[in-house]
């Protein structure tokens, strides 16, 4: 396809996305009104005190050890602990993930510190295929979170990212803000300088991916295999198709942005049946997916952890060998 034809196709795609965004905005307005009515009914029915009882009371104690894993995820747990493994899949641009963090972030910290749970943070980007700025916000924050893990402050930085979550329709998680928030952790100035350098590189990758690579790939794939076939595809599969059809994804290799995209693709294939990953937040205990009523309340999550047996982390710490015998 020639450059002019590609340009026209991309413009047509942008126009369609704008129409979809306007329609989605109207739908969101109706949903918000309906949700507001539902909340009022809920509060009247069960009482404000009961709602508050499902929130964490806060935790200001020390954090359990944080260990970066070979796939870029982070495990928080006391050394040698035998406890249920709580996996948390979250997207920093996801409002429901922010609510989970507000309700249960401190629960997880306390449970890990007391040796009652091993928490496995698995950052993903389910919004990577959405239009900018939703996609770029999600990926930029995810890459920044991954960079913070290099310096042992992922959990602290994770809190700051959710605390400052932007509106999905506005550009947020800017490079300057991400750098500023990193300095609110216990990281040193040397670590901050290393973080800044990595973040600048990742931000450039995110821009290339969301503003050039993915739109071109989507237009081409739509013309060649049809929108009905693209819809069900996991992003990693679409990228693989692109690699075989003239869209070189090599700029993602060795980047945290690419790592997050791969981690998201893996999430969709790791579980099946009733435990299938469908979106964020998704919380698993020993590989079993919790329902929302359990996962989104402090009481429910605590009870689920207390009733579970010991689990096993299925990743290895970064830099650890396979543990094979040596001669």
PDB file of C-alpha atoms in Angstrom:
ATOM      1  CA  UNK A   1       0.000   0.000   0.000  1.00  0.00           C
ATOM      2  CA  UNK A   2       1.417   3.404  -1.019  1.00  0.00           C
ATOM      3  CA  UNK A   3       2.122   6.208   1.432  1.00  0.00           C
ATOM      4  CA  UNK A   4      -0.837   8.300   0.242  1.00  0.00           C
ATOM      5  CA  UNK A   5      -3.219   5.371   0.450  1.00  0.00           C
ATOM      6  CA  UNK A   6      -1.903   4.522   3.886  1.00  0.00           C
ATOM      7  CA  UNK A   7      -2.345   8.130   4.957  1.00  0.00           C
ATOM      8  CA  UNK A   8      -5.964   8.146   3.760  1.00  0.00           C
ATOM      9  CA  UNK A   9      -6.621   4.855   5.503  1.00  0.00           C
ATOM     10  CA  UNK A  10      -5.129   6.126   8.742  1.00  0.00           C
ATOM     11  CA  UNK A  11      -7.221   9.297   8.506  1.00  0.00           C
ATOM     12  CA  UNK A  12     -10.343   7.224   7.925  1.00  0.00           C
ATOM     13  CA  UNK A  13      -9.467   5.089  10.950  1.00  0.00           C
ATOM     14  CA  UNK A  14      -8.926   8.205  13.091  1.00  0.00           C
ATOM     15  CA  UNK A  15     -12.324   9.599  12.012  1.00  0.00           C
ATOM     16  CA  UNK A  16     -13.991   6.315  12.931  1.00  0.00           C
ATOM     17  CA  UNK A  17     -12.261   6.317  16.322  1.00  0.00           C
ATOM     18  CA  UNK A  18     -13.455   9.875  16.954  1.00  0.00           C
ATOM     19  CA  UNK A  19     -17.025   8.805  16.227  1.00  0.00           C
ATOM     20  CA  UNK A  20     -16.608   5.851  18.572  1.00  0.00           C
ATOM     21  CA  UNK A  21     -15.151   8.083  21.284  1.00  0.00           C
ATOM     22  CA  UNK A  22     -18.107  10.508  21.025  1.00  0.00           C
ATOM     23  CA  UNK A  23     -20.564   7.624  21.221  1.00  0.00           C
ATOM     24  CA  UNK A  24     -18.664   6.131  24.144  1.00  0.00           C
ATOM     25  CA  UNK A  25     -18.771   9.490  25.923  1.00  0.00           C
ATOM     26  CA  UNK A  26     -22.554   9.624  25.593  1.00  0.00           C
ATOM     27  CA  UNK A  27     -22.808   6.076  26.883  1.00  0.00           C
ATOM     28  CA  UNK A  28     -20.517   6.852  29.807  1.00  0.00           C
ATOM     29  CA  UNK A  29     -22.757   9.757  30.773  1.00  0.00           C
ATOM     30  CA  UNK A  30     -25.741   7.432  30.936  1.00  0.00           C
ATOM     31  CA  UNK A  31     -23.734   4.851  32.835  1.00  0.00           C
ATOM     32  CA  UNK A  32     -22.516   7.436  35.342  1.00  0.00           C
ATOM     33  CA  UNK A  33     -26.069   8.630  35.968  1.00  0.00           C
ATOM     34  CA  UNK A  34     -27.260   5.077  36.426  1.00  0.00           C
ATOM     35  CA  UNK A  35     -24.313   4.237  38.654  1.00  0.00           C
ATOM     36  CA  UNK A  36     -24.943   7.311  40.798  1.00  0.00           C
ATOM     37  CA  UNK A  37     -28.531   6.214  41.380  1.00  0.00           C
ATOM     38  CA  UNK A  38     -27.346   2.706  42.208  1.00  0.00           C
ATOM     39  CA  UNK A  39     -24.831   4.040  44.725  1.00  0.00           C
ATOM     40  CA  UNK A  40     -27.516   6.104  46.462  1.00  0.00           C
ATOM     41  CA  UNK A  41     -29.752   3.059  46.724  1.00  0.00           C
ATOM     42  CA  UNK A  42     -26.872   0.976  48.004  1.00  0.00           C
ATOM     43  CA  UNK A  43     -25.970   3.456  50.707  1.00  0.00           C
ATOM     44  CA  UNK A  44     -29.576   3.788  51.828  1.00  0.00           C
ATOM     45  CA  UNK A  45     -30.022   0.039  51.832  1.00  0.00           C
ATOM     46  CA  UNK A  46     -26.950  -1.144  53.742  1.00  0.00           C
ATOM     47  CA  UNK A  47     -25.670   1.953  55.407  1.00  0.00           C
ATOM     48  CA  UNK A  48     -22.548   4.053  55.130  1.00  0.00           C
ATOM     49  CA  UNK A  49     -20.918   2.328  58.092  1.00  0.00           C
ATOM     50  CA  UNK A  50     -21.049  -1.046  56.379  1.00  0.00           C
ATOM     51  CA  UNK A  51     -19.475   0.359  53.234  1.00  0.00           C
ATOM     52  CA  UNK A  52     -16.628   1.783  55.263  1.00  0.00           C
ATOM     53  CA  UNK A  53     -16.119  -1.521  57.036  1.00  0.00           C
ATOM     54  CA  UNK A  54     -14.980  -3.036  53.736  1.00  0.00           C
ATOM     55  CA  UNK A  55     -12.058  -0.637  53.467  1.00  0.00           C
ATOM     56  CA  UNK A  56      -8.618  -1.290  54.838  1.00  0.00           C
ATOM     57  CA  UNK A  57      -7.822   0.526  58.072  1.00  0.00           C
ATOM     58  CA  UNK A  58      -4.409   1.410  56.656  1.00  0.00           C
ATOM     59  CA  UNK A  59      -0.963  -0.051  57.228  1.00  0.00           C
ATOM     60  CA  UNK A  60       2.089   1.989  58.154  1.00  0.00           C
ATOM     61  CA  UNK A  61       4.425  -0.831  59.129  1.00  0.00           C
ATOM     62  CA  UNK A  62       7.517  -2.098  57.308  1.00  0.00           C
ATOM     63  CA  UNK A  63       7.156  -3.732  53.914  1.00  0.00           C
ATOM     64  CA  UNK A  64       8.120  -7.308  53.226  1.00  0.00           C
ATOM     65  CA  UNK A  65      11.038  -7.857  50.871  1.00  0.00           C
ATOM     66  CA  UNK A  66      10.467  -6.983  47.219  1.00  0.00           C
ATOM     67  CA  UNK A  67      12.071  -9.276  44.636  1.00  0.00           C
ATOM     68  CA  UNK A  68      12.158  -8.491  40.920  1.00  0.00           C
ATOM     69  CA  UNK A  69      11.361 -11.590  38.858  1.00  0.00           C
ATOM     70  CA  UNK A  70      12.837 -12.729  35.565  1.00  0.00           C
ATOM     71  CA  UNK A  71       9.664 -11.766  33.686  1.00  0.00           C
ATOM     72  CA  UNK A  72       9.587  -8.232  35.123  1.00  0.00           C
ATOM     73  CA  UNK A  73       6.937  -8.943  37.756  1.00  0.00           C
ATOM     74  CA  UNK A  74       7.571  -8.279  41.449  1.00  0.00           C
ATOM     75  CA  UNK A  75       7.090 -10.591  44.431  1.00  0.00           C
ATOM     76  CA  UNK A  76       6.600  -9.150  47.923  1.00  0.00           C
ATOM     77  CA  UNK A  77       7.005 -11.587  50.796  1.00  0.00           C
ATOM     78  CA  UNK A  78       9.041 -12.451  53.837  1.00  0.00           C
ATOM     79  CA  UNK A  79      12.109 -14.548  53.090  1.00  0.00           C
ATOM     80  CA  UNK A  80      11.327 -18.240  53.394  1.00  0.00           C
ATOM     81  CA  UNK A  81       7.622 -17.632  53.893  1.00  0.00           C
ATOM     82  CA  UNK A  82       5.183 -20.455  53.185  1.00  0.00           C
ATOM     83  CA  UNK A  83       1.838 -18.852  52.473  1.00  0.00           C
ATOM     84  CA  UNK A  84      -0.874 -18.416  49.831  1.00  0.00           C
ATOM     85  CA  UNK A  85       0.327 -16.659  46.679  1.00  0.00           C
ATOM     86  CA  UNK A  86      -1.833 -13.662  45.750  1.00  0.00           C
ATOM     87  CA  UNK A  87      -1.339 -12.590  42.128  1.00  0.00           C
ATOM     88  CA  UNK A  88      -2.561  -9.115  41.229  1.00  0.00           C
ATOM     89  CA  UNK A  89      -2.961  -8.145  37.568  1.00  0.00           C
ATOM     90  CA  UNK A  90      -3.446  -4.408  37.172  1.00  0.00           C
ATOM     91  CA  UNK A  91      -3.299  -1.654  34.561  1.00  0.00           C
ATOM     92  CA  UNK A  92      -2.371   1.796  35.874  1.00  0.00           C
ATOM     93  CA  UNK A  93      -4.958   3.463  33.636  1.00  0.00           C
ATOM     94  CA  UNK A  94      -7.746   1.190  34.922  1.00  0.00           C
ATOM     95  CA  UNK A  95     -10.136   2.994  37.351  1.00  0.00           C
ATOM     96  CA  UNK A  96     -11.253  -0.293  38.913  1.00  0.00           C
ATOM     97  CA  UNK A  97      -7.605  -1.145  39.604  1.00  0.00           C
ATOM     98  CA  UNK A  98      -7.278   2.146  41.464  1.00  0.00           C
ATOM     99  CA  UNK A  99     -10.303   1.224  43.557  1.00  0.00           C
ATOM    100  CA  UNK A 100      -8.755  -2.149  44.327  1.00  0.00           C
ATOM    101  CA  UNK A 101      -5.567  -0.422  45.419  1.00  0.00           C
ATOM    102  CA  UNK A 102      -7.501   1.992  47.662  1.00  0.00           C
ATOM    103  CA  UNK A 103      -9.454  -0.839  49.276  1.00  0.00           C
ATOM    104  CA  UNK A 104      -6.830  -3.562  49.465  1.00  0.00           C
ATOM    105  CA  UNK A 105      -3.357  -2.175  48.812  1.00  0.00           C
ATOM    106  CA  UNK A 106      -2.628  -1.921  52.523  1.00  0.00           C
ATOM    107  CA  UNK A 107      -4.252  -5.299  53.185  1.00  0.00           C
ATOM    108  CA  UNK A 108      -1.735  -6.937  50.875  1.00  0.00           C
ATOM    109  CA  UNK A 109       1.184  -5.093  52.450  1.00  0.00           C
ATOM    110  CA  UNK A 110       0.181  -6.133  55.953  1.00  0.00           C
ATOM    111  CA  UNK A 111      -0.584  -9.723  54.991  1.00  0.00           C
ATOM    112  CA  UNK A 112       2.826 -10.024  53.322  1.00  0.00           C
ATOM    113  CA  UNK A 113       4.659  -8.365  56.233  1.00  0.00           C
ATOM    114  CA  UNK A 114       3.018 -10.729  58.707  1.00  0.00           C
ATOM    115  CA  UNK A 115       3.903 -13.762  56.617  1.00  0.00           C
ATOM    116  CA  UNK A 116       0.275 -14.573  55.823  1.00  0.00           C
ATOM    117  CA  UNK A 117       0.615 -14.061  52.059  1.00  0.00           C
ATOM    118  CA  UNK A 118       3.108 -13.805  49.239  1.00  0.00           C
ATOM    119  CA  UNK A 119       2.002 -11.034  46.885  1.00  0.00           C
ATOM    120  CA  UNK A 120       2.886 -11.293  43.204  1.00  0.00           C
ATOM    121  CA  UNK A 121       2.401  -8.005  41.321  1.00  0.00           C
ATOM    122  CA  UNK A 122       1.886  -8.535  37.573  1.00  0.00           C
ATOM    123  CA  UNK A 123       1.603  -5.226  35.734  1.00  0.00           C
ATOM    124  CA  UNK A 124      -0.176  -5.387  32.377  1.00  0.00           C
ATOM    125  CA  UNK A 125      -1.553  -2.963  29.793  1.00  0.00           C
ATOM    126  CA  UNK A 126      -4.991  -4.026  28.612  1.00  0.00           C
ATOM    127  CA  UNK A 127      -5.461  -0.535  27.131  1.00  0.00           C
ATOM    128  CA  UNK A 128      -2.417  -0.645  24.848  1.00  0.00           C
ATOM    129  CA  UNK A 129      -4.620  -0.899  21.734  1.00  0.00           C
ATOM    130  CA  UNK A 130      -6.863   2.008  22.685  1.00  0.00           C
ATOM    131  CA  UNK A 131      -6.422   5.433  21.048  1.00  0.00           C
ATOM    132  CA  UNK A 132      -3.926   7.904  22.470  1.00  0.00           C
ATOM    133  CA  UNK A 133      -3.802   9.122  25.231  1.00  0.00           C
ATOM    134  CA  UNK A 134      -5.365   6.097  26.951  1.00  0.00           C
ATOM    135  CA  UNK A 135      -2.852   3.701  25.423  1.00  0.00           C
ATOM    136  CA  UNK A 136       0.185   5.901  25.938  1.00  0.00           C
ATOM    137  CA  UNK A 137      -0.790   6.701  29.530  1.00  0.00           C
ATOM    138  CA  UNK A 138      -1.136   3.006  30.322  1.00  0.00           C
ATOM    139  CA  UNK A 139       2.112   1.918  28.694  1.00  0.00           C
ATOM    140  CA  UNK A 140       4.194   4.846  29.958  1.00  0.00           C
ATOM    141  CA  UNK A 141       3.098   4.251  33.552  1.00  0.00           C
ATOM    142  CA  UNK A 142       3.660   0.508  33.241  1.00  0.00           C
ATOM    143  CA  UNK A 143       7.176   1.035  31.902  1.00  0.00           C
ATOM    144  CA  UNK A 144       7.893   3.493  34.722  1.00  0.00           C
ATOM    145  CA  UNK A 145       6.631   0.993  37.289  1.00  0.00           C
ATOM    146  CA  UNK A 146       8.893  -1.653  35.798  1.00  0.00           C
ATOM    147  CA  UNK A 147      11.859   0.740  35.958  1.00  0.00           C
ATOM    148  CA  UNK A 148      11.140   1.451  39.626  1.00  0.00           C
ATOM    149  CA  UNK A 149      11.446  -2.279  40.334  1.00  0.00           C
ATOM    150  CA  UNK A 150      15.088  -2.104  39.246  1.00  0.00           C
ATOM    151  CA  UNK A 151      15.696   0.014  42.342  1.00  0.00           C
ATOM    152  CA  UNK A 152      13.660  -1.945  44.879  1.00  0.00           C
ATOM    153  CA  UNK A 153      10.860   0.601  45.313  1.00  0.00           C
ATOM    154  CA  UNK A 154       8.135  -0.887  43.119  1.00  0.00           C
ATOM    155  CA  UNK A 155       5.497  -1.167  45.843  1.00  0.00           C
ATOM    156  CA  UNK A 156       5.980   2.433  46.982  1.00  0.00           C
ATOM    157  CA  UNK A 157       5.944   3.708  43.401  1.00  0.00           C
ATOM    158  CA  UNK A 158       2.933   1.554  42.572  1.00  0.00           C
ATOM    159  CA  UNK A 159       1.016   3.441  45.284  1.00  0.00           C
ATOM    160  CA  UNK A 160       1.995   6.798  43.808  1.00  0.00           C
ATOM    161  CA  UNK A 161       0.971   5.810  40.293  1.00  0.00           C
ATOM    162  CA  UNK A 162      -2.517   4.802  41.384  1.00  0.00           C
ATOM    163  CA  UNK A 163      -2.820   7.819  43.679  1.00  0.00           C
ATOM    164  CA  UNK A 164      -2.152  10.087  40.686  1.00  0.00           C
ATOM    165  CA  UNK A 165      -4.105   8.169  38.035  1.00  0.00           C
ATOM    166  CA  UNK A 166      -5.224  10.546  35.257  1.00  0.00           C
ATOM    167  CA  UNK A 167      -8.533  10.642  33.447  1.00  0.00           C
ATOM    168  CA  UNK A 168      -8.340   8.184  30.550  1.00  0.00           C
ATOM    169  CA  UNK A 169      -9.315  10.875  28.028  1.00  0.00           C
ATOM    170  CA  UNK A 170      -6.542  13.279  29.076  1.00  0.00           C
ATOM    171  CA  UNK A 171      -2.814  12.959  28.638  1.00  0.00           C
ATOM    172  CA  UNK A 172      -1.347  11.954  31.965  1.00  0.00           C
ATOM    173  CA  UNK A 173       1.528  10.074  33.545  1.00  0.00           C
ATOM    174  CA  UNK A 174       3.796  12.598  31.854  1.00  0.00           C
ATOM    175  CA  UNK A 175       7.514  11.980  31.867  1.00  0.00           C
ATOM    176  CA  UNK A 176       8.122  14.917  34.195  1.00  0.00           C
ATOM    177  CA  UNK A 177       5.494  13.715  36.660  1.00  0.00           C
ATOM    178  CA  UNK A 178       6.746  10.145  36.584  1.00  0.00           C
ATOM    179  CA  UNK A 179      10.243  11.368  37.402  1.00  0.00           C
ATOM    180  CA  UNK A 180       8.961  13.622  40.176  1.00  0.00           C
ATOM    181  CA  UNK A 181       6.986  10.823  41.825  1.00  0.00           C
ATOM    182  CA  UNK A 182       9.977   8.488  41.756  1.00  0.00           C
ATOM    183  CA  UNK A 183      11.814  10.997  43.931  1.00  0.00           C
ATOM    184  CA  UNK A 184       9.073  10.657  46.533  1.00  0.00           C
ATOM    185  CA  UNK A 185      10.248   7.097  47.212  1.00  0.00           C
ATOM    186  CA  UNK A 186      13.361   6.191  49.199  1.00  0.00           C
ATOM    187  CA  UNK A 187      15.475   6.006  46.043  1.00  0.00           C
ATOM    188  CA  UNK A 188      18.849   7.751  45.979  1.00  0.00           C
ATOM    189  CA  UNK A 189      19.787  10.523  43.570  1.00  0.00           C
ATOM    190  CA  UNK A 190      21.969   8.073  41.674  1.00  0.00           C
ATOM    191  CA  UNK A 191      19.020   5.734  41.301  1.00  0.00           C
ATOM    192  CA  UNK A 192      16.826   8.653  40.243  1.00  0.00           C
ATOM    193  CA  UNK A 193      19.295   9.551  37.497  1.00  0.00           C
ATOM    194  CA  UNK A 194      19.263   5.960  36.230  1.00  0.00           C
ATOM    195  CA  UNK A 195      15.467   5.894  36.400  1.00  0.00           C
ATOM    196  CA  UNK A 196      15.247   9.147  34.417  1.00  0.00           C
ATOM    197  CA  UNK A 197      17.490   7.804  31.666  1.00  0.00           C
ATOM    198  CA  UNK A 198      15.488   4.624  31.339  1.00  0.00           C
ATOM    199  CA  UNK A 199      12.167   6.451  31.422  1.00  0.00           C
ATOM    200  CA  UNK A 200      13.201   8.831  28.649  1.00  0.00           C
ATOM    201  CA  UNK A 201      14.092   5.855  26.456  1.00  0.00           C
ATOM    202  CA  UNK A 202      10.845   4.036  27.251  1.00  0.00           C
ATOM    203  CA  UNK A 203       8.715   7.129  26.635  1.00  0.00           C
ATOM    204  CA  UNK A 204      10.161   7.393  23.135  1.00  0.00           C
ATOM    205  CA  UNK A 205       9.312   3.728  22.495  1.00  0.00           C
ATOM    206  CA  UNK A 206       5.755   4.253  23.765  1.00  0.00           C
ATOM    207  CA  UNK A 207       5.284   7.224  21.421  1.00  0.00           C
ATOM    208  CA  UNK A 208       6.577   5.291  18.423  1.00  0.00           C
ATOM    209  CA  UNK A 209       4.379   2.312  19.252  1.00  0.00           C
ATOM    210  CA  UNK A 210       1.115   4.156  19.959  1.00  0.00           C
ATOM    211  CA  UNK A 211       1.348   6.928  17.367  1.00  0.00           C
ATOM    212  CA  UNK A 212       3.078   5.248  14.414  1.00  0.00           C
ATOM    213  CA  UNK A 213       3.616   1.504  14.610  1.00  0.00           C
ATOM    214  CA  UNK A 214       0.236   0.341  15.934  1.00  0.00           C
ATOM    215  CA  UNK A 215      -1.965   2.664  13.799  1.00  0.00           C
ATOM    216  CA  UNK A 216      -0.117   1.586  10.626  1.00  0.00           C
ATOM    217  CA  UNK A 217      -0.327  -2.068  11.653  1.00  0.00           C
ATOM    218  CA  UNK A 218      -4.036  -1.793  12.440  1.00  0.00           C
ATOM    219  CA  UNK A 219      -4.858  -0.157   9.110  1.00  0.00           C
ATOM    220  CA  UNK A 220      -2.910  -2.779   7.183  1.00  0.00           C
ATOM    221  CA  UNK A 221      -4.368  -5.693   9.146  1.00  0.00           C
ATOM    222  CA  UNK A 222      -7.899  -4.326   8.749  1.00  0.00           C
ATOM    223  CA  UNK A 223      -7.490  -4.235   4.982  1.00  0.00           C
ATOM    224  CA  UNK A 224      -5.827  -7.642   4.694  1.00  0.00           C
ATOM    225  CA  UNK A 225      -7.622  -9.842   7.224  1.00  0.00           C
ATOM    226  CA  UNK A 226     -10.656  -7.782   8.228  1.00  0.00           C
ATOM    227  CA  UNK A 227     -11.732  -6.017  11.381  1.00  0.00           C
ATOM    228  CA  UNK A 228     -13.793  -9.026  12.461  1.00  0.00           C
ATOM    229  CA  UNK A 229     -10.579 -11.062  12.695  1.00  0.00           C
ATOM    230  CA  UNK A 230      -8.566  -8.355  14.453  1.00  0.00           C
ATOM    231  CA  UNK A 231     -11.125  -7.820  17.225  1.00  0.00           C
ATOM    232  CA  UNK A 232     -10.567 -11.157  19.014  1.00  0.00           C
ATOM    233  CA  UNK A 233      -6.776 -11.076  18.548  1.00  0.00           C
ATOM    234  CA  UNK A 234      -4.486 -10.575  21.511  1.00  0.00           C
ATOM    235  CA  UNK A 235      -2.112  -7.674  20.819  1.00  0.00           C
ATOM    236  CA  UNK A 236       0.942  -9.950  20.793  1.00  0.00           C
ATOM    237  CA  UNK A 237      -0.698 -12.040  18.070  1.00  0.00           C
ATOM    238  CA  UNK A 238      -1.414  -8.929  16.015  1.00  0.00           C
ATOM    239  CA  UNK A 239       2.204  -7.856  16.377  1.00  0.00           C
ATOM    240  CA  UNK A 240       3.347 -11.322  15.290  1.00  0.00           C
ATOM    241  CA  UNK A 241       1.106 -11.069  12.231  1.00  0.00           C
ATOM    242  CA  UNK A 242       2.611  -7.670  11.495  1.00  0.00           C
ATOM    243  CA  UNK A 243       6.146  -9.010  11.744  1.00  0.00           C
ATOM    244  CA  UNK A 244       5.293 -11.423   8.905  1.00  0.00           C
ATOM    245  CA  UNK A 245       3.677  -8.680   6.866  1.00  0.00           C
ATOM    246  CA  UNK A 246       6.130  -5.804   6.755  1.00  0.00           C
ATOM    247  CA  UNK A 247       5.742  -4.251  10.219  1.00  0.00           C
ATOM    248  CA  UNK A 248       9.040  -4.639  12.060  1.00  0.00           C
ATOM    249  CA  UNK A 249       8.538  -4.751  15.869  1.00  0.00           C
ATOM    250  CA  UNK A 250      12.240  -5.038  16.671  1.00  0.00           C
ATOM    251  CA  UNK A 251      12.261  -1.577  18.297  1.00  0.00           C
ATOM    252  CA  UNK A 252      10.357  -3.190  21.199  1.00  0.00           C
ATOM    253  CA  UNK A 253      13.080  -5.754  21.879  1.00  0.00           C
ATOM    254  CA  UNK A 254      14.885  -5.244  25.178  1.00  0.00           C
ATOM    255  CA  UNK A 255      12.454  -2.526  26.283  1.00  0.00           C
ATOM    256  CA  UNK A 256      10.165  -2.520  29.297  1.00  0.00           C
ATOM    257  CA  UNK A 257       7.356  -1.421  27.003  1.00  0.00           C
ATOM    258  CA  UNK A 258       7.762  -4.602  24.989  1.00  0.00           C
ATOM    259  CA  UNK A 259       8.037  -6.587  28.209  1.00  0.00           C
ATOM    260  CA  UNK A 260       4.701  -5.230  29.428  1.00  0.00           C
ATOM    261  CA  UNK A 261       3.014  -6.013  26.107  1.00  0.00           C
ATOM    262  CA  UNK A 262       4.370  -9.574  26.267  1.00  0.00           C
ATOM    263  CA  UNK A 263       3.253  -9.944  29.898  1.00  0.00           C
ATOM    264  CA  UNK A 264      -0.254  -8.882  28.894  1.00  0.00           C
ATOM    265  CA  UNK A 265      -0.356 -11.424  26.097  1.00  0.00           C
ATOM    266  CA  UNK A 266       0.843 -14.133  28.485  1.00  0.00           C
ATOM    267  CA  UNK A 267      -1.899 -13.255  30.986  1.00  0.00           C
ATOM    268  CA  UNK A 268      -4.549 -14.118  28.412  1.00  0.00           C
ATOM    269  CA  UNK A 269      -3.050 -17.576  27.841  1.00  0.00           C
ATOM    270  CA  UNK A 270      -1.877 -18.506  31.359  1.00  0.00           C
ATOM    271  CA  UNK A 271      -5.311 -19.468  32.672  1.00  0.00           C
ATOM    272  CA  UNK A 272      -8.357 -21.139  31.168  1.00  0.00           C
ATOM    273  CA  UNK A 273     -11.927 -22.057  31.991  1.00  0.00           C
ATOM    274  CA  UNK A 274     -13.385 -20.350  35.039  1.00  0.00           C
ATOM    275  CA  UNK A 275      -9.949 -18.889  35.842  1.00  0.00           C
ATOM    276  CA  UNK A 276      -9.507 -17.274  32.423  1.00  0.00           C
ATOM    277  CA  UNK A 277      -8.005 -13.790  32.524  1.00  0.00           C
ATOM    278  CA  UNK A 278     -10.577 -11.323  31.213  1.00  0.00           C
ATOM    279  CA  UNK A 279      -9.337  -7.907  32.298  1.00  0.00           C
ATOM    280  CA  UNK A 280      -8.149  -5.867  35.229  1.00  0.00           C
ATOM    281  CA  UNK A 281      -8.061  -5.977  38.120  1.00  0.00           C
ATOM    282  CA  UNK A 282      -7.766  -9.754  38.294  1.00  0.00           C
ATOM    283  CA  UNK A 283      -6.757 -11.304  41.603  1.00  0.00           C
ATOM    284  CA  UNK A 284      -5.781 -14.948  41.922  1.00  0.00           C
ATOM    285  CA  UNK A 285      -4.956 -16.958  45.024  1.00  0.00           C
ATOM    286  CA  UNK A 286      -2.893 -20.043  44.247  1.00  0.00           C
ATOM    287  CA  UNK A 287      -4.064 -19.829  40.642  1.00  0.00           C
ATOM    288  CA  UNK A 288      -7.770 -19.524  41.451  1.00  0.00           C
ATOM    289  CA  UNK A 289      -9.510 -16.348  40.246  1.00  0.00           C
ATOM    290  CA  UNK A 290     -11.402 -14.466  42.952  1.00  0.00           C
ATOM    291  CA  UNK A 291     -14.833 -13.057  42.204  1.00  0.00           C
ATOM    292  CA  UNK A 292     -15.192  -9.274  42.397  1.00  0.00           C
ATOM    293  CA  UNK A 293     -17.201  -9.336  45.631  1.00  0.00           C
ATOM    294  CA  UNK A 294     -14.274 -11.081  47.316  1.00  0.00           C
ATOM    295  CA  UNK A 295     -11.383  -9.315  45.642  1.00  0.00           C
ATOM    296  CA  UNK A 296     -12.708  -5.773  45.962  1.00  0.00           C
ATOM    297  CA  UNK A 297     -13.391  -5.758  49.704  1.00  0.00           C
ATOM    298  CA  UNK A 298     -10.879  -5.852  52.537  1.00  0.00           C
ATOM    299  CA  UNK A 299     -12.916  -8.387  54.472  1.00  0.00           C
ATOM    300  CA  UNK A 300     -13.391 -10.658  51.470  1.00  0.00           C
ATOM    301  CA  UNK A 301      -9.727 -10.652  50.516  1.00  0.00           C
ATOM    302  CA  UNK A 302      -8.546 -11.301  54.074  1.00  0.00           C
ATOM    303  CA  UNK A 303     -10.924 -14.222  54.433  1.00  0.00           C
ATOM    304  CA  UNK A 304      -9.870 -15.683  51.091  1.00  0.00           C
ATOM    305  CA  UNK A 305      -6.205 -15.519  52.096  1.00  0.00           C
ATOM    306  CA  UNK A 306      -6.898 -17.018  55.521  1.00  0.00           C
ATOM    307  CA  UNK A 307      -8.776 -19.969  54.028  1.00  0.00           C
ATOM    308  CA  UNK A 308      -6.183 -20.797  51.336  1.00  0.00           C
ATOM    309  CA  UNK A 309      -3.279 -23.181  51.636  1.00  0.00           C
ATOM    310  CA  UNK A 310       0.346 -22.477  50.834  1.00  0.00           C
ATOM    311  CA  UNK A 311       1.117 -21.621  47.227  1.00  0.00           C
ATOM    312  CA  UNK A 312       4.173 -21.487  45.002  1.00  0.00           C
ATOM    313  CA  UNK A 313       5.509 -18.568  42.954  1.00  0.00           C
ATOM    314  CA  UNK A 314       5.865 -19.701  39.338  1.00  0.00           C
ATOM    315  CA  UNK A 315       8.649 -17.297  38.369  1.00  0.00           C
ATOM    316  CA  UNK A 316      12.298 -17.015  39.367  1.00  0.00           C
ATOM    317  CA  UNK A 317      14.089 -13.992  40.836  1.00  0.00           C
ATOM    318  CA  UNK A 318      15.940 -11.907  38.273  1.00  0.00           C
ATOM    319  CA  UNK A 319      19.404 -13.290  37.613  1.00  0.00           C
ATOM    320  CA  UNK A 320      18.780 -16.615  39.312  1.00  0.00           C
ATOM    321  CA  UNK A 321      19.926 -19.630  37.309  1.00  0.00           C
ATOM    322  CA  UNK A 322      17.803 -22.672  36.536  1.00  0.00           C
ATOM    323  CA  UNK A 323      19.159 -24.472  39.579  1.00  0.00           C
ATOM    324  CA  UNK A 324      20.524 -27.361  37.542  1.00  0.00           C
ATOM    325  CA  UNK A 325      23.223 -29.644  38.881  1.00  0.00           C
ATOM    326  CA  UNK A 326      26.829 -28.729  38.206  1.00  0.00           C
ATOM    327  CA  UNK A 327      29.701 -31.104  37.917  1.00  0.00           C
TER     328      UNK A 327
END
